[in-house]
Short mmCIF file of C-alpha atoms in Angstrom, two decimals:
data_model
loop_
_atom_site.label_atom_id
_atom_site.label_comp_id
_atom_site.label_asym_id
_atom_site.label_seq_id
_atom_site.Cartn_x
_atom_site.Cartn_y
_atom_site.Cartn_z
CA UNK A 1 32.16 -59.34 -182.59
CA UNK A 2 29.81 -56.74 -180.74
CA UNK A 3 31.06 -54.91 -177.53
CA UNK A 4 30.37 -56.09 -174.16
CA UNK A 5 28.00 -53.25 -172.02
CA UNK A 6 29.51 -51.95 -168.77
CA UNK A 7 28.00 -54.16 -166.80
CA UNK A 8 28.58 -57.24 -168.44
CA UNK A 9 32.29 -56.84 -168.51
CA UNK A 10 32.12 -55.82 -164.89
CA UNK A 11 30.36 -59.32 -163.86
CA UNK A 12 32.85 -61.05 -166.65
CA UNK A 13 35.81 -59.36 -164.17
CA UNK A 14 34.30 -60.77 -161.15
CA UNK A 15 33.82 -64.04 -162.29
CA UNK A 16 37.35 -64.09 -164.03
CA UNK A 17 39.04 -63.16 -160.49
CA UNK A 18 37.62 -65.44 -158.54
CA UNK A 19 39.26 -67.47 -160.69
CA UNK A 20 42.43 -65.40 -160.68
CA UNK A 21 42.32 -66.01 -156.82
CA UNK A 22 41.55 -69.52 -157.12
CA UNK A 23 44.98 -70.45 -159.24
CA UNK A 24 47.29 -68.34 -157.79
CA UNK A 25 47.10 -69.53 -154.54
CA UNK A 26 50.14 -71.41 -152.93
CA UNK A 27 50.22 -73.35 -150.02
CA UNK A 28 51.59 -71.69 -147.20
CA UNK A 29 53.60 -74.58 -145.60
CA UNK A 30 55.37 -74.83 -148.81
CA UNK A 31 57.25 -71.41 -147.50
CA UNK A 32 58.40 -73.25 -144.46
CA UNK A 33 59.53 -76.11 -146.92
CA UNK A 34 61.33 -74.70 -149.00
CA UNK A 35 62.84 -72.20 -146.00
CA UNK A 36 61.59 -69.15 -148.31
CA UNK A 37 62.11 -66.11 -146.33
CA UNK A 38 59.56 -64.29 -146.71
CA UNK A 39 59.52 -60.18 -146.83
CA UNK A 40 63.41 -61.14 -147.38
CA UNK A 41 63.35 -61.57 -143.19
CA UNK A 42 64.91 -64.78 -141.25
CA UNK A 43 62.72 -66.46 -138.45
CA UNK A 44 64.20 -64.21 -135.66
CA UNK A 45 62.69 -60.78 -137.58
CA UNK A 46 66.36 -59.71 -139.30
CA UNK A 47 66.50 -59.03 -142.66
CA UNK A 48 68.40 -60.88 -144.89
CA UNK A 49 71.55 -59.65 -145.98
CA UNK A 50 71.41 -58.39 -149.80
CA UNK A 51 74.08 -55.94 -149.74
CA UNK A 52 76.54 -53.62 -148.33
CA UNK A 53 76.83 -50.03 -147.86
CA UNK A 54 78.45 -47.16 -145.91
CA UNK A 55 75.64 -44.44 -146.52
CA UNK A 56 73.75 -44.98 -143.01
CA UNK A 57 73.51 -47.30 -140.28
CA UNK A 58 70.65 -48.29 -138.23
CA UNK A 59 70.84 -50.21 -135.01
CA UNK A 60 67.96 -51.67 -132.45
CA UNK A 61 69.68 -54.33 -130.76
CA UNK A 62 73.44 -56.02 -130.14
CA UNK A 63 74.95 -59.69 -129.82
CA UNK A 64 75.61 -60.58 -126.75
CA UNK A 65 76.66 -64.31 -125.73
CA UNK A 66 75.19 -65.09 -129.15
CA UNK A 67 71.91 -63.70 -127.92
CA UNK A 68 69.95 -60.50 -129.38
CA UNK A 69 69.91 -57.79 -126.81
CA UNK A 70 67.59 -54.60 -127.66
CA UNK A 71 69.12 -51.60 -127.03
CA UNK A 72 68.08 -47.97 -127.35
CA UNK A 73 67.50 -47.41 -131.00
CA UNK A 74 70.83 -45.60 -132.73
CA UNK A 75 70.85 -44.20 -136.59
CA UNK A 76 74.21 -42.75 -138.11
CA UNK A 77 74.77 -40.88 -141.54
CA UNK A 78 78.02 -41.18 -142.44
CA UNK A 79 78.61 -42.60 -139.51
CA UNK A 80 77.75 -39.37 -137.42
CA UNK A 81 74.76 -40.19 -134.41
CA UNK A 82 71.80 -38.42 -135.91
CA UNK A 83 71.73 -37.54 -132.20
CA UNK A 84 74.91 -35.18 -132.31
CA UNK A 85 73.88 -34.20 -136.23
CA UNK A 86 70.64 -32.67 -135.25
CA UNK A 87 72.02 -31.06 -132.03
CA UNK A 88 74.94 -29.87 -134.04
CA UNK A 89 72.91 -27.41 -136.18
CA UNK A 90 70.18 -26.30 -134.05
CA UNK A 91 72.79 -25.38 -131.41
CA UNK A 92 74.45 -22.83 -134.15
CA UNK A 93 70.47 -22.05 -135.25
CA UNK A 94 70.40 -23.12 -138.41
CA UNK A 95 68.73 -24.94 -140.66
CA UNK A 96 70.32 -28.71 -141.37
CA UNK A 97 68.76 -30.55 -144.19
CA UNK A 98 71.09 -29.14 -146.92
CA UNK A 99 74.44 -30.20 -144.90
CA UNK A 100 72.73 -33.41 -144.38
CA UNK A 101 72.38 -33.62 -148.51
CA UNK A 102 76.12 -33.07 -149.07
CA UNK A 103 76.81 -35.28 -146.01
CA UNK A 104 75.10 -38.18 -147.60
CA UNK A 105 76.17 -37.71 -150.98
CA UNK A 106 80.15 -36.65 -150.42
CA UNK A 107 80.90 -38.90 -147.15
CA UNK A 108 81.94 -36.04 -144.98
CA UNK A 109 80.66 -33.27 -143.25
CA UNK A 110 81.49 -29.61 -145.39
CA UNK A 111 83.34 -26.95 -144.68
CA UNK A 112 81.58 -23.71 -144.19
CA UNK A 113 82.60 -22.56 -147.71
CA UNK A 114 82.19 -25.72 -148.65
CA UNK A 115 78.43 -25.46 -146.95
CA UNK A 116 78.11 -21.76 -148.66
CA UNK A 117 78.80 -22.76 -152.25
CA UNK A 118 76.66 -26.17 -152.51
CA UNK A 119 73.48 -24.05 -151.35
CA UNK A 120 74.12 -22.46 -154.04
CA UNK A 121 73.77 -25.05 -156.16
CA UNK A 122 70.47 -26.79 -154.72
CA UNK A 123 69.01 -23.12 -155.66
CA UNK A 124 70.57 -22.64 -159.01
CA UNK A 125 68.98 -26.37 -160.01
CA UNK A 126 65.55 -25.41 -157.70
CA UNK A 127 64.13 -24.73 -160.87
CA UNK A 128 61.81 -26.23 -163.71
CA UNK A 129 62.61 -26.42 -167.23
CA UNK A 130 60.48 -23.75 -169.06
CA UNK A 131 56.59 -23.97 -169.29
CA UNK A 132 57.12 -27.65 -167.36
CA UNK A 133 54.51 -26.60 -164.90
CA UNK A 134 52.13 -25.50 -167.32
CA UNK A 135 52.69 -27.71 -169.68
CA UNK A 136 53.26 -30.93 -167.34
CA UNK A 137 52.00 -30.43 -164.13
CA UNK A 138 48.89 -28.75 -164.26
CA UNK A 139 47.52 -30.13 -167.55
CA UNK A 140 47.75 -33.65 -166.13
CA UNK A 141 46.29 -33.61 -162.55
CA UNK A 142 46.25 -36.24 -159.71
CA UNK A 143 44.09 -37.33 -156.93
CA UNK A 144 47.04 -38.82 -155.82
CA UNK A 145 50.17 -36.14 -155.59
CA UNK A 146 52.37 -38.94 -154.87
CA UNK A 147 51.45 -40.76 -158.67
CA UNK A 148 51.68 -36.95 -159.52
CA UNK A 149 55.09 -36.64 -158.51
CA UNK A 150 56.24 -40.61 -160.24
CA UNK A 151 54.68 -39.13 -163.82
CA UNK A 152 56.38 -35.80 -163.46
CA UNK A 153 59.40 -37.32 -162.38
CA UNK A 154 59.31 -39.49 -165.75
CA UNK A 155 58.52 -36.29 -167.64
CA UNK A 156 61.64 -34.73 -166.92
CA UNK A 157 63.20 -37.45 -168.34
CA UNK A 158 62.42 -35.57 -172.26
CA UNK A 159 63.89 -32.28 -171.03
CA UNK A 160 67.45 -33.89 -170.08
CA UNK A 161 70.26 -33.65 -172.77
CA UNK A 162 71.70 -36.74 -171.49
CA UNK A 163 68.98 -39.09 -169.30
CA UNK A 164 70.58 -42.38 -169.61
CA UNK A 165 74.49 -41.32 -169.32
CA UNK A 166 75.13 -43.54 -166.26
CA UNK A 167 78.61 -41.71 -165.31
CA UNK A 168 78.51 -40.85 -162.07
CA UNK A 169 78.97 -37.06 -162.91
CA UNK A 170 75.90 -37.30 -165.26
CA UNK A 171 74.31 -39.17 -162.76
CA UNK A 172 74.88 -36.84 -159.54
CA UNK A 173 74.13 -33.72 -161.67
CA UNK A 174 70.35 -35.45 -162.17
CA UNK A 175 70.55 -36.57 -158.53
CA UNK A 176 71.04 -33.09 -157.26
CA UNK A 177 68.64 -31.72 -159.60
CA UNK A 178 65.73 -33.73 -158.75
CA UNK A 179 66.88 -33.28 -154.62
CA UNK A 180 66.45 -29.85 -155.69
CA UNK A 181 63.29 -29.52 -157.39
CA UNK A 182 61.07 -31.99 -156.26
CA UNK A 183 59.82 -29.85 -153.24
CA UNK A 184 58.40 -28.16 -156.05
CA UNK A 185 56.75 -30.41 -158.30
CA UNK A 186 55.16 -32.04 -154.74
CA UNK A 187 54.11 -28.66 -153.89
CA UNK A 188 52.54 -27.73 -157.68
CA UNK A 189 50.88 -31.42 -158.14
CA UNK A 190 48.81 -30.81 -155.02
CA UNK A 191 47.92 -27.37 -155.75
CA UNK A 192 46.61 -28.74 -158.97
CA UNK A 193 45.73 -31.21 -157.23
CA UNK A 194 43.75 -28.45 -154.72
CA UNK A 195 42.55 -26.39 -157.49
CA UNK A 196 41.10 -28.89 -160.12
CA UNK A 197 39.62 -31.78 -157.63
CA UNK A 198 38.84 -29.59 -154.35
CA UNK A 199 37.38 -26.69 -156.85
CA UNK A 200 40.04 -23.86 -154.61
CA UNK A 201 41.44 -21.64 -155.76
CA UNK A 202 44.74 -21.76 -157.77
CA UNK A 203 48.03 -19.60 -156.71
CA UNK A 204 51.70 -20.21 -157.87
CA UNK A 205 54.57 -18.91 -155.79
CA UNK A 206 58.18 -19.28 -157.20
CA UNK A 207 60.93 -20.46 -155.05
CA UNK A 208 63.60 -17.70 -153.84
CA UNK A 209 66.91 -18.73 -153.70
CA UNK A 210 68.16 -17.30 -150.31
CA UNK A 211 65.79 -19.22 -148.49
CA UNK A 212 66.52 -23.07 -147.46
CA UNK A 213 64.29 -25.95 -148.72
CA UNK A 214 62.17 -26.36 -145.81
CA UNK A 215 61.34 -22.57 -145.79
CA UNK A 216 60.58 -22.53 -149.95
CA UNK A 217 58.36 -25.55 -148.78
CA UNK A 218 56.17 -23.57 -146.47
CA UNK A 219 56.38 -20.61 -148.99
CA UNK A 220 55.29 -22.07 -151.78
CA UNK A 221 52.22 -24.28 -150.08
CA UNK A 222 50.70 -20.93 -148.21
CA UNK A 223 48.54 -18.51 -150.10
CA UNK A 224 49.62 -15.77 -147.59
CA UNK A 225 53.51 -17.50 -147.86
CA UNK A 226 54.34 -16.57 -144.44
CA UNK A 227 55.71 -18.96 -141.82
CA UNK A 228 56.86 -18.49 -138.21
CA UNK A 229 60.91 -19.68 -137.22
CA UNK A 230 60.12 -22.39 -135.17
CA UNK A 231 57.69 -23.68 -137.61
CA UNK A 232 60.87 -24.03 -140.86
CA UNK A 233 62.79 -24.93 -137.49
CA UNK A 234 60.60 -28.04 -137.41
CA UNK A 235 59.74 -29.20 -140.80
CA UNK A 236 63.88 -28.85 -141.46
CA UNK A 237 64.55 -31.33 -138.50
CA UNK A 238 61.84 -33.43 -140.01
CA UNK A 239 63.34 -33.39 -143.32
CA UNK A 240 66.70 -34.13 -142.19
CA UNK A 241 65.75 -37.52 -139.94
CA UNK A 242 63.58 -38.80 -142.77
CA UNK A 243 66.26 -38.45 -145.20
CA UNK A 244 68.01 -41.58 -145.44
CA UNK A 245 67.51 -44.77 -143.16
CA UNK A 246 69.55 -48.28 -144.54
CA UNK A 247 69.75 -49.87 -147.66
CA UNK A 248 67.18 -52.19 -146.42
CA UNK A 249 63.47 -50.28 -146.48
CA UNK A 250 61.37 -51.04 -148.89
CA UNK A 251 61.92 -47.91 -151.25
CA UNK A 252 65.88 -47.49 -151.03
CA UNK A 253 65.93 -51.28 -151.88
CA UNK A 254 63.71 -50.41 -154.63
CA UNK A 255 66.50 -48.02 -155.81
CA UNK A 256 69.34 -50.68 -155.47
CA UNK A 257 66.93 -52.85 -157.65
CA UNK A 258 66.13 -50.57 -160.36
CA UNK A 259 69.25 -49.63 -160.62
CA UNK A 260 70.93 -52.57 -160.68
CA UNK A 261 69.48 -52.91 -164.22
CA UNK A 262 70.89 -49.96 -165.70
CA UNK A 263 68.16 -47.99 -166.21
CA UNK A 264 68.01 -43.98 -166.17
CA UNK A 265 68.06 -42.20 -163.09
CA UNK A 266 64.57 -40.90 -163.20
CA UNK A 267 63.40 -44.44 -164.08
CA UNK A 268 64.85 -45.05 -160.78
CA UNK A 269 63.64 -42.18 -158.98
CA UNK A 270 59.81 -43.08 -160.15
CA UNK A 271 59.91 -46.51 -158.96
CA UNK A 272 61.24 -44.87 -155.38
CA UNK A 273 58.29 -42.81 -155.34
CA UNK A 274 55.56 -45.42 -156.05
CA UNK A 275 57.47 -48.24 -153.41
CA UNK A 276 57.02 -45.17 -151.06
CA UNK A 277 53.50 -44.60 -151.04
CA UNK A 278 52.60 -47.67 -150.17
CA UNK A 279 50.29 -47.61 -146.54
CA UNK A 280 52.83 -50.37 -145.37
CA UNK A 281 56.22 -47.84 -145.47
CA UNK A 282 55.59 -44.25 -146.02
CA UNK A 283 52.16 -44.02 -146.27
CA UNK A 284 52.13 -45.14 -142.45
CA UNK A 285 52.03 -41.75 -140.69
CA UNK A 286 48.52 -40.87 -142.21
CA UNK A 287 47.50 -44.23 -140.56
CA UNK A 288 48.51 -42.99 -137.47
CA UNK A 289 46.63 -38.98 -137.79
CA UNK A 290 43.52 -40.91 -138.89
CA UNK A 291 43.98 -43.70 -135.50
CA UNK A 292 44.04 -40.56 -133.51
CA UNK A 293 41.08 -38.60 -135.09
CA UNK A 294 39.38 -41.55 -133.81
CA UNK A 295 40.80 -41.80 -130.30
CA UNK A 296 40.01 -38.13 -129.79
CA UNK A 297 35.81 -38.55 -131.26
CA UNK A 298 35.88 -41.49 -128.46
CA UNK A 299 37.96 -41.32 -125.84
CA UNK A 300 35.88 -37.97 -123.37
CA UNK A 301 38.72 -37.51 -120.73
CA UNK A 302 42.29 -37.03 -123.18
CA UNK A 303 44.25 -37.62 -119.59
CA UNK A 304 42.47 -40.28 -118.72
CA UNK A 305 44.89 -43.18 -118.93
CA UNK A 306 42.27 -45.98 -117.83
CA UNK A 307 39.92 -44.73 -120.79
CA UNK A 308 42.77 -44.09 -123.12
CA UNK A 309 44.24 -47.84 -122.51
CA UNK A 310 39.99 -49.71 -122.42
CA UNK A 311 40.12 -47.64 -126.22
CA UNK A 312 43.07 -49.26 -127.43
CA UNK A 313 42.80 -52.37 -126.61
CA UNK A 314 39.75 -52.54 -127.99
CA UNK A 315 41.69 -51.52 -131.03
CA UNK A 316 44.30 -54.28 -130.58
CA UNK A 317 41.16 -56.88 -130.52
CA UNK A 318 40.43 -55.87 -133.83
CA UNK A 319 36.86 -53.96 -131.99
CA UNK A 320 37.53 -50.32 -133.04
CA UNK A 321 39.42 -48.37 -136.12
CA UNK A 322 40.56 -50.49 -138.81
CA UNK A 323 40.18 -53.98 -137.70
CA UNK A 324 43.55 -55.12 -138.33
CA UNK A 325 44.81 -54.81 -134.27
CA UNK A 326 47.26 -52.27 -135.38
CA UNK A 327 48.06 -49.57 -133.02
CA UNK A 328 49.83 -47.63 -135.67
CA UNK A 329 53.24 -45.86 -134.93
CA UNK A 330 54.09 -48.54 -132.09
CA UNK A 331 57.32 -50.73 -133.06
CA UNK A 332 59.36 -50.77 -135.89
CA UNK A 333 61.60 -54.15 -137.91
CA UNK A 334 64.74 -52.90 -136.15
CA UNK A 335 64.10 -50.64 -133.26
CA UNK A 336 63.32 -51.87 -129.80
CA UNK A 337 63.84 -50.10 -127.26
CA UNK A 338 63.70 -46.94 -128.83
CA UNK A 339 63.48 -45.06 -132.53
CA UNK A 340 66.39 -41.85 -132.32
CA UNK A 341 63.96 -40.41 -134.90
CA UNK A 342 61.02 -40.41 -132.18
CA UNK A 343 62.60 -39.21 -129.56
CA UNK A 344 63.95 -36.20 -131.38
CA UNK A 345 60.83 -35.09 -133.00
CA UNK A 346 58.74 -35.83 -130.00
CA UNK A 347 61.18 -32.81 -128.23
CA UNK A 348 60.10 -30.34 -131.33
CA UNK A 349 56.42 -31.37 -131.52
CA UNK A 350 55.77 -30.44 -128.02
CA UNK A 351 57.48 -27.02 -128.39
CA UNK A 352 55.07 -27.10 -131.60
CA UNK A 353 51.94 -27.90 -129.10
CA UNK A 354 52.64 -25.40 -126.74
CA UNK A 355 52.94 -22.41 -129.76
CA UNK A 356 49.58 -23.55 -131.21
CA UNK A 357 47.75 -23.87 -127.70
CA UNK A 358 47.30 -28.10 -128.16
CA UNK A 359 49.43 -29.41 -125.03
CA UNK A 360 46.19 -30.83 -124.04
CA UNK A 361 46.55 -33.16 -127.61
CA UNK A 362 50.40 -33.21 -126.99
CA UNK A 363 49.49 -34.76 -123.31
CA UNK A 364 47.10 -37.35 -125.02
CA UNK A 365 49.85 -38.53 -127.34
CA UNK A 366 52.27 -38.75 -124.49
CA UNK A 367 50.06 -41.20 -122.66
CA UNK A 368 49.50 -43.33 -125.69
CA UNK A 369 53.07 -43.55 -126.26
CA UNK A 370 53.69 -44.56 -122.60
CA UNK A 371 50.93 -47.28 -122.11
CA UNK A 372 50.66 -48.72 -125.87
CA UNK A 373 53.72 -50.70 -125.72
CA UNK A 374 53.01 -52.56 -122.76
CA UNK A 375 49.34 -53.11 -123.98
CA UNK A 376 50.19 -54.58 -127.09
CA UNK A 377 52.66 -56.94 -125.24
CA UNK A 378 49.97 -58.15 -123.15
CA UNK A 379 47.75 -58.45 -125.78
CA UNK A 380 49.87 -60.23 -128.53
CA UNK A 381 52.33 -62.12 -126.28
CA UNK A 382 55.03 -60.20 -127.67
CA UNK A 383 58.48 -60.85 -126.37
CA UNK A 384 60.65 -57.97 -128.06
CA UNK A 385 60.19 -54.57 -127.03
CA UNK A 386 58.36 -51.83 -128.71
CA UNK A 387 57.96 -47.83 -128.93
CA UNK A 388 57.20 -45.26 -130.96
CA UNK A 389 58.47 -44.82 -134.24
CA UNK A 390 59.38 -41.57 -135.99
CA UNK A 391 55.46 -41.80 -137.45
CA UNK A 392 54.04 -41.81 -134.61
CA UNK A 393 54.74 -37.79 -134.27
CA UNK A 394 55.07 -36.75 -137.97
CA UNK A 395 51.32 -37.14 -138.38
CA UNK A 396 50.92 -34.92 -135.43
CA UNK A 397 53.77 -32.20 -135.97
CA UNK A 398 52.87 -32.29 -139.87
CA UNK A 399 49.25 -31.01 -138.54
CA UNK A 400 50.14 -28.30 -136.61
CA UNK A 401 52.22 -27.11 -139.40
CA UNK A 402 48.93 -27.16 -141.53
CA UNK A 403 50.46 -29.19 -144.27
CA UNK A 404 47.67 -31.24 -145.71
CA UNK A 405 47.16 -34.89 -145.28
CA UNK A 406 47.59 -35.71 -148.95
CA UNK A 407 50.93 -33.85 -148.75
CA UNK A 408 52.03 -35.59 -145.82
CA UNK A 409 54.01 -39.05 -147.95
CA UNK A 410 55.02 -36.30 -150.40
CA UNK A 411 57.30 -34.42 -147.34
CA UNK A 412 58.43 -38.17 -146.69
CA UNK A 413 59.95 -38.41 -150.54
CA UNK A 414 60.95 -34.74 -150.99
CA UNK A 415 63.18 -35.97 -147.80
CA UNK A 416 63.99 -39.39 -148.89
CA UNK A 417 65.22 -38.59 -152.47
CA UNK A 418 68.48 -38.11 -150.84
CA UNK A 419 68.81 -41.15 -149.40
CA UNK A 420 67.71 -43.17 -152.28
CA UNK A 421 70.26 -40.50 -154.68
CA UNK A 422 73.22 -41.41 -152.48
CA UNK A 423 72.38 -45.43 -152.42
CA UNK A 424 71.96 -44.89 -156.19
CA UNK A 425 75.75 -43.90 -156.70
CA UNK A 426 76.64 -46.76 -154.40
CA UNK A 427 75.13 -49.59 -156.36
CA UNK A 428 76.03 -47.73 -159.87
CA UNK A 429 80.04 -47.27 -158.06
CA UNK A 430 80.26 -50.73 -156.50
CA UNK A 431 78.07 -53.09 -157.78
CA UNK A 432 77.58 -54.49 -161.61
CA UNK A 433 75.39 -57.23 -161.38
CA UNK A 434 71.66 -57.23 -161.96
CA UNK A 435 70.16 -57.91 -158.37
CA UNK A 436 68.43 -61.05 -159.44
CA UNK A 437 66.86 -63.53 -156.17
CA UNK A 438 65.68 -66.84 -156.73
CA UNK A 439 62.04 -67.95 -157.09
CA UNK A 440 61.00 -71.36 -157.15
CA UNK A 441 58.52 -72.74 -158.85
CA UNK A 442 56.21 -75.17 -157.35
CA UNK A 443 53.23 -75.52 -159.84
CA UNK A 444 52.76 -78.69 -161.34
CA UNK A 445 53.06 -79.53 -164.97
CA UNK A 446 50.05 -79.96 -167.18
CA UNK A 447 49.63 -80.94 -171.05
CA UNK A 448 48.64 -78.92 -173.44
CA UNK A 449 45.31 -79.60 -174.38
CA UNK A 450 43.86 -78.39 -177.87
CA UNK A 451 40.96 -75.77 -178.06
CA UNK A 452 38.44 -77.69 -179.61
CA UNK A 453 38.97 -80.62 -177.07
CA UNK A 454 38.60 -78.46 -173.51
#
């Protein structure tokens, strides 16, 4: 049997997934039959409930008279307001996202010793094993640093003693390692990334351990390594409102699921990653800086709000951007009126705008924010509210920090490992059965037929 050329098996594909589409389509009513809810969401937008936990709570809306009643968006950690979190340690000027690590892992707020000695153990772990970045993470480069990060995730699996010890001791030392050190193996994979697929040059800066992780972030991504206060100010906040958000979105669930099947903790961790990345959950925020790159090359007058809302509805009629009517950043599957997130980072992007001279940007975002909810109302007979989400203005504050697009979903896991750590200990503490749902099957039985009769 002789090879097939390149361009035979490329036509063979074609043909062979047209047929692929062909049998593994099912009716759509059949969802409605069967009262499959689909994206694991009832009729009304909820989510189903799968599970319980105490890690975070997110609310958009309330019962009232057995009605659903949006009300300004609310997130808690621990049951803290991320509201009074966030104004807790910028008020004492400091930096929050390692109290917000201990807060979601422990339950409770530290004490200041307390505080003092657990930075010192997210430095002592902010280390790689020996020769792992020579040896992993630049001999095995990415276009994508986010499929970077999975693979060298799964590599670290062969440098621990003890990887599938699923004791929760065993299991929170890994947890706090990887919370630890992935800010660094994002920040390596795209300077491989930088150095072997943009042909730029190639510099390594180590991590010092008096500094917090959104400053070794900045550090270590800079040539120069320098970074101004309010700048580590920001990208901390950002870090700490991204860090954990339900049991329900699409990558924590992930974790609950993995996990559920006993696997290893980086096992776990990879699957996280790769559920993240997807344009549909963390990937989103790019959406949005690439929406607005497109506003800005066609919309003259930035403060022009009768230009500004002609532009996006033609975007919402599926004329302009994408084509999919998306104004991305607007509305969110459980905030109405309002996403806490948004509204805090909206406060520290605008101080951002005014350092780096871009109020007149700032301004155009503002209006957008304003008049795109009402549009898209209009437009799509929408009866629930809608606003920004925290996306919306990570794109934007992410750019005036100069962190690169294709590190942009990396910030979102370096921040989100905690969540999915802590939810990890929850299902691996409380839990014990496989997460398992129910698919039905609804193809229709056919006889075997033998190959020399077909």
């Amino acid at each position: 049997m002789s090879f097939l050329s390149q361009g035979e098996a490329a036509r063979e594909i074609h043909k062979l997934s047209e047929l692929c589409s062909e049998t593994n389509s099912i009716n759509p009513e059949l969802y409605d039959i069967y009262q499959v809810k689909r994206g694991l969401r009832e009729p009304n937008g909820r989510g189903v409930l799968t599970g319980l936990t105490e890690i975070s709570s997110v609310f958009g809306s309330k019962l009232e008279d057995g009605k659903t009643v949006p009300i300004p968006g609310m997130l808690k950690y621990r049951g803290i307001d991320i509201d009074k979190l966030v104004q807790g340690f910028t008020e004492d000027d400091r930096f929050g996202f390692e109290e917000t690590v201990y807060l979601l892992l422990f339950g409770r707020l530290p004490e200041e010793a307390e505080l003092a000695k657990f930075k010192k153990l997210l430095s002592y772990y902010r280390r790689l094993p020996s020769d792992f970045l020579e040896d992993v993470i630049l001999k095995s480069p990415n276009k994508d640093v986010m499929n970077a990060m999975a693979s060298d995730v799964l590599a670290l699996n062969a440098y621990d003693k003890h990887p599938d010890d699923l004791s929760i001791p065993n299991v929170l030392r890994q947890s706090i390692m990887l919370i630890s050190v992935l800010p660094m193996i994002a920040a390596y994979s795209y300077l491989s990334y930088r150095h072997y697929f943009m042909r730029r040059g190639l510099y390594i800066h180590n991590p010092k351990p008096e500094l917090s992780a959104a400053e070794n972030i900045l550090r270590i991504l800079r040539q120069d390594k320098s970074f101004t206060p309010l700048e580590a100010k920001i990208l901390d906040i950002a870090l700490v409102l991204h860090a954990e958000h339900g049991g329900g979105n699409n990558s924590t669930f992930t974790t609950h699921v993995v996990t559920s099947s006993g696997t290893d903790t980086y096992s776990s961790v990879a699957a996280s990653l790769c559920s993240l990345k997807g344009p549909k959950h963390g990937g989103a925020n790019l959406k949005v800086i690439k929406m607005f790159d497109e506003i800005k090359d066609n919309v003259k007058d930035w403060a022009d709000e009768d230009e500004i809302a002609a532009y996006l509805q033609k975007i919402l009629r599926k004329e302009a951007f994408d084509k999919t009517g998306l104004i991305y950043g607007i509305g969110h599957a459980v905030y109405t009126m309002s996403d806490p997130r948004a509204v805090i980072l909206e406060k520290y992007t605008t101080m951002l705008a005014k350092e780096r001279g871009r109020e007149k940007e700032a301004g155009l975002y503002s209006i957008v924010a304003r008049i795109a909810p009402d549009l898209m109302r209009q437009e799509k007979k929408m009866y629930k509210p809608v606003s920004p989400n925290i996306d919306f203005y990570s794109g934007f504050a992410y750019n005036m920090l100069n962190i690169p697009d294709e590190f942009i979903t990396p910030l979102f896991a370096i921040a989100r490992i905690v969540g999915w750590s802590a939810h990890r200990i929850e299902e691996l503490t409380c839990a014990g059965k496989i997460i398992r749902p129910a698919y039905k099957s609804v193809g229709a039985d056919v006889e075997y037929i033998p190959l020399s009769e077909r």
